[in-house]
Short mmCIF file of C-alpha atoms in Angstrom, two decimals:
data_model
loop_
_atom_site.label_atom_id
_atom_site.label_comp_id
_atom_site.label_asym_id
_atom_site.label_seq_id
_atom_site.Cartn_x
_atom_site.Cartn_y
_atom_site.Cartn_z
CA MET A 24 -22.03 14.99 8.46
CA ASN A 25 -20.05 17.00 11.00
CA PHE A 26 -16.59 18.45 10.40
CA SER A 27 -13.95 19.35 12.96
CA ASP A 28 -11.75 22.40 12.92
CA SER A 29 -8.79 22.24 10.57
CA PHE A 30 -5.43 21.29 12.07
CA LYS A 31 -1.98 22.21 10.87
CA GLN A 32 0.13 19.50 9.25
CA THR A 33 3.32 19.19 7.22
CA ASN A 34 3.94 17.12 4.07
CA SER A 35 0.44 15.56 4.36
CA LEU A 36 1.68 13.47 7.30
CA CYS A 37 -1.52 12.41 9.05
CA ARG A 38 -1.87 8.78 10.09
CA PHE A 39 -4.52 6.78 11.97
CA SER A 40 -3.39 4.02 14.30
CA ALA A 41 -4.24 0.42 13.40
CA CYS A 42 -6.66 0.18 16.34
CA GLY A 43 -8.47 3.32 15.15
CA GLU A 44 -8.28 5.06 18.52
CA PHE A 45 -5.54 7.60 17.72
CA VAL A 46 -4.56 9.92 14.92
CA ALA A 47 -1.12 11.50 14.56
CA ASN A 48 -0.03 14.45 12.45
CA ALA A 49 3.35 16.08 12.01
CA VAL A 50 3.90 19.83 12.11
CA SER A 51 7.49 20.62 11.16
CA PHE A 52 9.61 18.94 13.88
CA ARG A 53 6.70 18.14 16.21
CA LEU A 54 4.42 15.11 16.31
CA LEU A 55 0.93 15.49 17.76
CA VAL A 56 -1.17 12.51 18.81
CA ARG A 57 -4.93 12.92 19.35
CA GLU A 58 -7.77 10.71 20.44
CA VAL A 59 -10.10 10.09 17.53
CA LYS A 60 -13.34 10.46 19.49
CA SER A 61 -12.57 13.77 21.20
CA LEU A 62 -9.67 15.02 19.00
CA GLN A 63 -7.96 16.09 22.21
CA ILE A 64 -4.16 16.10 22.13
CA ILE A 65 -2.80 13.37 24.39
CA GLN A 66 0.88 13.56 23.44
CA ILE A 67 3.26 16.04 21.82
CA TYR A 68 6.67 14.73 20.78
CA THR A 69 9.56 16.95 19.73
CA CYS A 70 11.82 15.47 17.07
CA LEU A 71 15.39 16.35 16.13
CA ASP A 72 14.50 17.64 12.66
CA THR A 73 11.60 18.10 10.25
CA VAL A 74 9.54 14.92 10.13
CA GLN A 75 9.40 13.32 6.68
CA HIS A 76 7.77 9.99 7.50
CA VAL A 77 5.28 8.83 10.14
CA GLU A 78 4.22 5.23 10.73
CA TRP A 79 2.30 3.49 13.51
CA SER A 80 3.33 0.07 14.77
CA PRO A 81 0.84 -2.72 13.93
CA ASP A 82 -0.20 -2.99 17.60
CA SER A 83 -0.64 0.83 17.91
CA CYS A 84 1.67 0.98 20.95
CA PHE A 85 4.52 2.81 19.19
CA ILE A 86 4.93 5.41 16.48
CA LEU A 87 8.07 6.25 14.53
CA CYS A 88 9.21 9.42 12.81
CA GLY A 89 11.68 9.26 9.93
CA MET A 90 14.03 12.17 9.31
CA PHE A 91 15.76 11.13 6.11
CA LYS A 92 17.85 14.29 5.72
CA ARG A 93 19.45 13.70 9.10
CA GLY A 94 19.62 9.93 8.56
CA CYS A 95 17.85 8.99 11.79
CA VAL A 96 14.59 7.62 13.16
CA GLN A 97 12.89 8.37 16.47
CA VAL A 98 10.44 5.94 18.05
CA TRP A 99 7.90 7.00 20.68
CA SER A 100 5.70 5.00 23.05
CA ILE A 101 2.04 5.90 23.49
CA GLU A 102 1.63 4.03 26.78
CA ASN A 103 4.91 5.28 28.31
CA PRO A 104 5.71 8.85 27.18
CA GLU A 105 9.05 8.79 29.00
CA TRP A 106 10.31 5.90 26.86
CA LYS A 107 11.99 6.89 23.60
CA CYS A 108 14.37 5.46 21.06
CA LYS A 109 16.72 6.97 18.50
CA ILE A 110 18.08 5.06 15.50
CA ASP A 111 20.98 6.67 13.64
CA GLU A 112 22.23 5.24 10.35
CA GLY A 113 25.17 7.63 10.34
CA SER A 114 27.17 7.97 7.13
CA ALA A 115 25.17 5.17 5.46
CA GLY A 116 22.19 7.52 5.14
CA LEU A 117 18.50 6.69 5.22
CA ILE A 118 15.91 6.44 2.45
CA ASP A 119 13.17 4.27 3.97
CA VAL A 120 11.93 2.85 7.28
CA CYS A 121 9.15 0.43 8.24
CA TRP A 122 7.86 -1.76 11.08
CA SER A 123 8.05 -5.52 11.33
CA PRO A 124 4.73 -7.32 12.02
CA ASP A 125 5.63 -7.98 15.67
CA SER A 126 5.88 -4.20 16.37
CA ARG A 127 9.19 -4.74 18.17
CA HIS A 128 11.61 -4.37 15.25
CA VAL A 129 12.29 -1.47 12.90
CA LEU A 130 13.73 -1.97 9.41
CA THR A 131 15.75 0.88 7.87
CA THR A 132 17.11 1.07 4.34
CA ALA A 133 20.42 2.84 3.72
CA ASP A 134 21.22 5.17 0.84
CA PHE A 135 21.65 3.56 -2.59
CA ASN A 136 20.02 0.41 -1.14
CA LEU A 137 23.35 -0.68 0.32
CA ARG A 138 21.71 -2.64 3.12
CA ILE A 139 18.65 -3.12 5.30
CA THR A 140 19.22 -2.91 9.05
CA VAL A 141 16.90 -4.61 11.53
CA TRP A 142 16.82 -2.86 14.93
CA SER A 143 15.33 -4.60 17.95
CA LEU A 144 13.45 -2.48 20.48
CA VAL A 145 13.58 -5.33 23.02
CA ASN A 146 17.25 -6.30 23.38
CA LYS A 147 18.85 -3.57 21.22
CA SER A 148 20.33 -6.14 18.85
CA VAL A 149 21.12 -5.20 15.24
CA SER A 150 20.98 -7.41 12.13
CA TYR A 151 22.12 -6.53 8.62
CA ILE A 152 20.70 -7.70 5.29
CA LYS A 153 22.83 -6.93 2.25
CA TYR A 154 22.06 -6.45 -1.45
CA PRO A 155 18.41 -5.28 -1.31
CA LYS A 156 17.08 -4.43 -4.74
CA LYS A 157 15.66 -1.02 -5.55
CA ALA A 158 12.09 -1.84 -6.55
CA SER A 159 8.55 -0.64 -5.92
CA LYS A 160 7.93 -3.45 -3.41
CA VAL A 161 11.28 -4.89 -2.44
CA LEU A 162 10.14 -6.80 0.67
CA ASP A 163 6.99 -8.46 1.97
CA PHE A 164 6.01 -10.26 5.16
CA THR A 165 3.73 -13.26 5.35
CA GLU A 166 0.33 -12.56 6.86
CA ASP A 167 1.23 -14.40 10.09
CA GLY A 168 4.43 -12.35 10.39
CA LYS A 169 6.73 -15.38 10.58
CA TYR A 170 8.68 -14.92 7.34
CA LEU A 171 10.15 -12.10 5.30
CA ALA A 172 10.81 -12.28 1.56
CA LEU A 173 13.36 -9.82 0.20
CA ALA A 174 14.23 -9.08 -3.43
CA GLU A 175 17.97 -8.83 -4.08
CA ARG A 176 20.28 -8.08 -6.96
CA ARG A 177 23.51 -10.09 -7.07
CA ASP A 178 25.90 -10.47 -10.01
CA CYS A 179 23.38 -8.77 -12.32
CA LYS A 180 20.72 -11.37 -11.43
CA ASP A 181 17.50 -11.05 -9.45
CA CYS A 182 17.23 -13.23 -6.34
CA ILE A 183 14.83 -13.83 -3.45
CA SER A 184 15.93 -14.40 0.14
CA VAL A 185 13.54 -15.74 2.78
CA PHE A 186 14.22 -14.92 6.46
CA VAL A 187 12.70 -16.11 9.72
CA CYS A 188 11.45 -13.06 11.59
CA SER A 189 12.08 -14.58 15.04
CA ASP A 190 15.88 -14.33 14.71
CA TRP A 191 16.25 -12.90 11.15
CA GLU A 192 18.12 -15.99 9.98
CA LEU A 193 18.34 -16.72 6.25
CA ILE A 194 16.56 -20.01 5.48
CA LYS A 195 16.30 -19.91 1.68
CA HIS A 196 17.96 -18.10 -1.21
CA PHE A 197 17.12 -18.65 -4.88
CA GLU A 198 17.31 -16.92 -8.25
CA VAL A 199 14.19 -15.81 -10.13
CA ALA A 200 13.67 -15.72 -13.90
CA THR A 201 13.09 -11.97 -14.25
CA ASN A 202 14.99 -9.41 -16.26
CA ASP A 203 14.33 -6.57 -13.82
CA LEU A 204 12.22 -7.57 -10.82
CA ALA A 205 9.65 -4.91 -9.89
CA GLY A 206 7.86 -6.38 -6.87
CA ILE A 207 7.00 -9.39 -4.73
CA CYS A 208 3.90 -10.38 -2.77
CA TRP A 209 3.08 -13.34 -0.51
CA SER A 210 -0.25 -15.09 -0.82
CA PRO A 211 -2.38 -14.71 2.35
CA ASP A 212 -1.81 -18.38 3.27
CA GLY A 213 1.97 -18.06 2.75
CA ARG A 214 2.13 -20.98 0.29
CA ALA A 215 3.05 -18.98 -2.82
CA LEU A 216 5.17 -15.95 -3.59
CA CYS A 217 4.18 -13.80 -6.56
CA VAL A 218 7.03 -12.09 -8.43
CA TRP A 219 6.49 -9.69 -11.34
CA ASP A 220 8.87 -8.11 -13.82
CA SER A 221 9.32 -4.44 -14.69
CA LEU A 222 6.76 -2.66 -16.84
CA LEU A 223 8.92 -3.40 -19.90
CA ASP A 224 8.28 -7.15 -19.54
CA CYS A 225 4.76 -8.40 -18.86
CA LYS A 226 5.61 -11.48 -16.80
CA ILE A 227 4.30 -13.04 -13.58
CA LEU A 228 6.17 -15.81 -11.75
CA LEU A 229 4.84 -17.95 -8.88
CA TYR A 230 7.28 -19.57 -6.45
CA SER A 231 6.89 -21.81 -3.45
CA PRO A 232 8.69 -20.75 -0.23
CA ASP A 233 11.47 -23.26 -0.94
CA GLY A 234 12.25 -21.67 -4.33
CA LEU A 235 10.37 -24.03 -6.67
CA CYS A 236 8.88 -22.22 -9.68
CA LEU A 237 5.19 -23.14 -9.69
CA SER A 238 4.23 -21.31 -12.85
CA SER A 239 5.13 -18.53 -15.27
CA TYR A 240 2.47 -16.38 -16.91
CA VAL A 241 3.03 -13.96 -19.82
CA PRO A 242 -0.23 -12.29 -20.98
CA TYR A 243 1.36 -10.44 -23.91
CA GLN A 244 4.68 -9.09 -25.16
CA HIS A 245 6.25 -5.93 -26.62
CA ALA A 246 4.09 -3.50 -24.63
CA LEU A 247 3.92 -1.95 -21.17
CA GLY A 248 3.33 -4.74 -18.66
CA ILE A 249 2.02 -5.22 -15.13
CA LYS A 250 0.86 -2.33 -12.95
CA THR A 251 -1.06 -3.90 -10.04
CA VAL A 252 -1.27 -7.31 -8.38
CA ALA A 253 -3.75 -8.44 -5.70
CA TRP A 254 -4.38 -11.80 -3.99
CA SER A 255 -7.86 -12.78 -2.95
CA PRO A 256 -8.26 -13.25 0.84
CA SER A 257 -8.55 -17.03 0.44
CA SER A 258 -5.41 -17.23 -1.78
CA GLN A 259 -7.48 -19.01 -4.43
CA PHE A 260 -7.24 -16.23 -7.00
CA LEU A 261 -4.60 -13.77 -8.16
CA ALA A 262 -5.76 -10.63 -9.97
CA ILE A 263 -3.34 -8.93 -12.35
CA GLY A 264 -3.90 -5.39 -13.61
CA CYS A 265 -1.96 -4.39 -16.73
CA TYR A 266 -1.32 -1.31 -18.80
CA ASP A 267 -3.53 -2.70 -21.58
CA GLU A 268 -6.53 -1.77 -19.39
CA GLN A 269 -7.49 -5.37 -18.68
CA VAL A 270 -7.67 -7.47 -15.51
CA ARG A 271 -6.78 -11.15 -15.60
CA VAL A 272 -7.58 -13.57 -12.77
CA LEU A 273 -5.51 -16.74 -12.23
CA ASN A 274 -6.55 -19.73 -10.14
CA HIS A 275 -4.26 -21.29 -7.52
CA ILE A 276 -4.41 -24.88 -8.80
CA THR A 277 -3.31 -24.67 -12.45
CA TRP A 278 -2.32 -20.97 -12.43
CA LYS A 279 -4.33 -20.50 -15.61
CA THR A 280 -6.66 -17.64 -16.47
CA VAL A 281 -10.20 -18.14 -15.17
CA ALA A 282 -11.54 -14.68 -16.01
CA GLU A 283 -10.65 -11.55 -17.96
CA PHE A 284 -12.27 -8.17 -17.36
CA HIS A 285 -12.18 -5.38 -19.94
CA HIS A 286 -12.81 -1.69 -19.37
CA PRO A 287 -14.62 -0.43 -22.48
CA ALA A 288 -15.32 3.27 -22.83
CA SER A 289 -18.79 2.53 -24.22
CA ILE A 290 -21.22 -0.01 -22.76
CA GLU A 291 -23.90 -1.13 -25.22
CA SER A 292 -25.82 -3.79 -23.29
CA GLN A 293 -27.07 -4.11 -19.74
CA ASP A 294 -27.49 -7.88 -19.75
CA THR A 295 -24.31 -8.69 -17.85
CA GLN A 296 -23.80 -5.60 -15.68
CA ILE A 297 -25.57 -3.04 -13.57
CA ILE A 298 -24.52 0.59 -14.03
CA TYR A 299 -24.94 3.19 -11.30
CA ARG A 300 -24.70 6.96 -11.63
CA GLU A 301 -24.29 9.29 -8.66
CA ALA A 302 -27.08 11.84 -8.43
CA GLU A 303 -26.62 14.82 -6.13
CA LYS A 304 -29.46 16.52 -4.34
CA LYS A 305 -28.76 20.23 -4.11
CA LEU A 306 -29.47 22.13 -0.92
CA GLN A 307 -32.76 24.02 -1.10
CA LEU A 308 -33.59 26.62 1.54
CA ARG A 309 -37.14 27.87 1.61
CA ASP A 310 -36.36 30.65 4.06
CA GLN A 311 -33.59 33.05 3.02
CA ARG A 312 -32.75 33.78 6.64
CA PHE A 313 -30.23 31.11 7.54
CA SER A 314 -26.89 30.85 9.25
CA LEU A 315 -23.67 29.05 8.46
CA GLN A 316 -24.61 26.41 11.02
CA ASP A 317 -27.80 25.69 9.07
CA ILE A 318 -25.74 25.08 5.92
CA SER A 319 -23.29 22.76 7.72
CA THR A 320 -26.15 20.65 9.13
CA LYS A 321 -27.90 20.47 5.75
CA CYS A 322 -25.08 19.31 3.53
CA PRO A 323 -25.94 18.21 -0.02
CA GLN A 324 -26.85 14.54 -0.16
CA SER A 325 -26.20 12.11 -2.96
CA LYS A 326 -27.56 8.76 -3.99
CA TYR A 327 -26.86 6.21 -6.70
CA GLU A 328 -29.41 5.56 -9.40
CA VAL A 329 -29.51 2.65 -11.83
CA VAL A 330 -28.88 3.81 -15.40
CA GLU A 331 -31.57 2.51 -17.75
CA GLU A 332 -30.76 4.24 -21.03
CA MET A 333 -28.17 2.67 -23.31
CA PRO A 334 -25.46 2.99 -24.48
CA VAL A 335 -23.44 4.51 -21.66
CA HIS A 336 -20.30 6.45 -22.53
CA ILE A 337 -17.58 6.84 -19.88
CA LYS A 338 -15.29 9.82 -20.03
CA THR A 339 -11.68 8.93 -20.73
CA VAL A 340 -8.41 10.83 -20.43
CA LYS A 341 -5.80 10.61 -23.14
CA ALA A 342 -2.57 9.45 -21.56
CA ASP A 343 0.46 11.71 -21.90
CA THR A 344 3.20 9.28 -22.89
CA GLU A 345 5.84 12.01 -22.61
CA THR A 346 5.53 12.20 -18.82
CA ALA A 347 6.39 9.66 -16.14
CA ASN A 348 3.63 7.45 -14.68
CA PRO A 349 0.91 8.29 -17.21
CA LYS A 350 -2.76 7.79 -16.28
CA LEU A 351 -3.05 4.49 -18.04
CA GLY A 352 -3.82 0.94 -17.04
CA ILE A 353 -5.37 -0.71 -13.98
CA GLY A 354 -4.12 1.20 -10.94
CA VAL A 355 -6.40 -0.24 -8.23
CA LEU A 356 -7.40 -3.85 -7.47
CA SER A 357 -9.29 -4.78 -4.31
CA TRP A 358 -11.08 -8.01 -3.36
CA SER A 359 -14.12 -8.32 -1.13
CA SER A 360 -13.66 -10.31 2.07
CA ASP A 361 -15.74 -13.21 0.71
CA ASN A 362 -13.74 -13.42 -2.59
CA LYS A 363 -16.93 -12.89 -4.64
CA TYR A 364 -16.28 -9.35 -5.87
CA LEU A 365 -13.33 -7.47 -7.29
CA VAL A 366 -13.08 -3.68 -7.49
CA THR A 367 -10.95 -2.25 -10.29
CA ARG A 368 -10.09 1.24 -11.44
CA ASN A 369 -8.80 2.21 -14.86
CA GLY A 370 -6.57 5.29 -14.67
CA ALA A 371 -7.68 6.47 -18.11
CA MET A 372 -11.32 6.79 -17.05
CA LYS A 373 -12.87 9.60 -15.03
#
């Protein structure tokens, strides 16, 4: 494995483009864009203030820099360095910014979640969306980029608004049966919208795009609730990771549980699982006369061995309930492309 020289960066702002050909990193008020293969700098952009957010457009033609303290966003073109755009929220302030799927609109969120503004890079038009809710995942686009679902809070009630991304027109608005909505997520086929409550209420709701409640699922009560949600690529299964260190999988027909996966700290039997342990091969040099280049070209290698001896004990970390976001529950869920496998990670295990 070869390593490049280290490059300066600020606030860990280093982002690869969606096409994989470019990598951008921010250094104070400058943005540097390099080619991945050669790591040669192809563009240097100078921003108005210290860069706090960097995001590539989905088509990798544009890149934006968010300067939240100044309340503005600058957009740069990779193909045409002379083209540039500045978005200023003014007195409304700025707390978040993101791209739309078509790479031609930028969505900015004002301070205190007063509104979301949609800025067009094509005709310079501006659209406003009021009452966005402050949540971990307040908006989500369908996979084809045609529709946007936005969580709102009106009259002390949680609502969902569905917009058409072509002209940002509201086509559906409906209330949801949550106490404090925490996030929303479209299924990959766009036929169902998953809505989950805050961690104080373990509740999952499934809605159709027209607002019909398809199902409501409550795994348990009176304990910390849902932490992670993930759709399978085919939209046939919905995996739910909770703070009770279990994963539950729902099917898309009856919305009932088809599988439950536990994360025990001790595994007694090997009948139903295969356990791998990483084994590292240390670097051994027969000749003491070597250079730093020899060490870099002979990096330690590792391989995974099947564990035969039983039982296997996995190290766990005791969660500190006095601090925010304790290492507890299922924090990662990821499906394989063929829907056959599901990767999970329990935050309490090392």
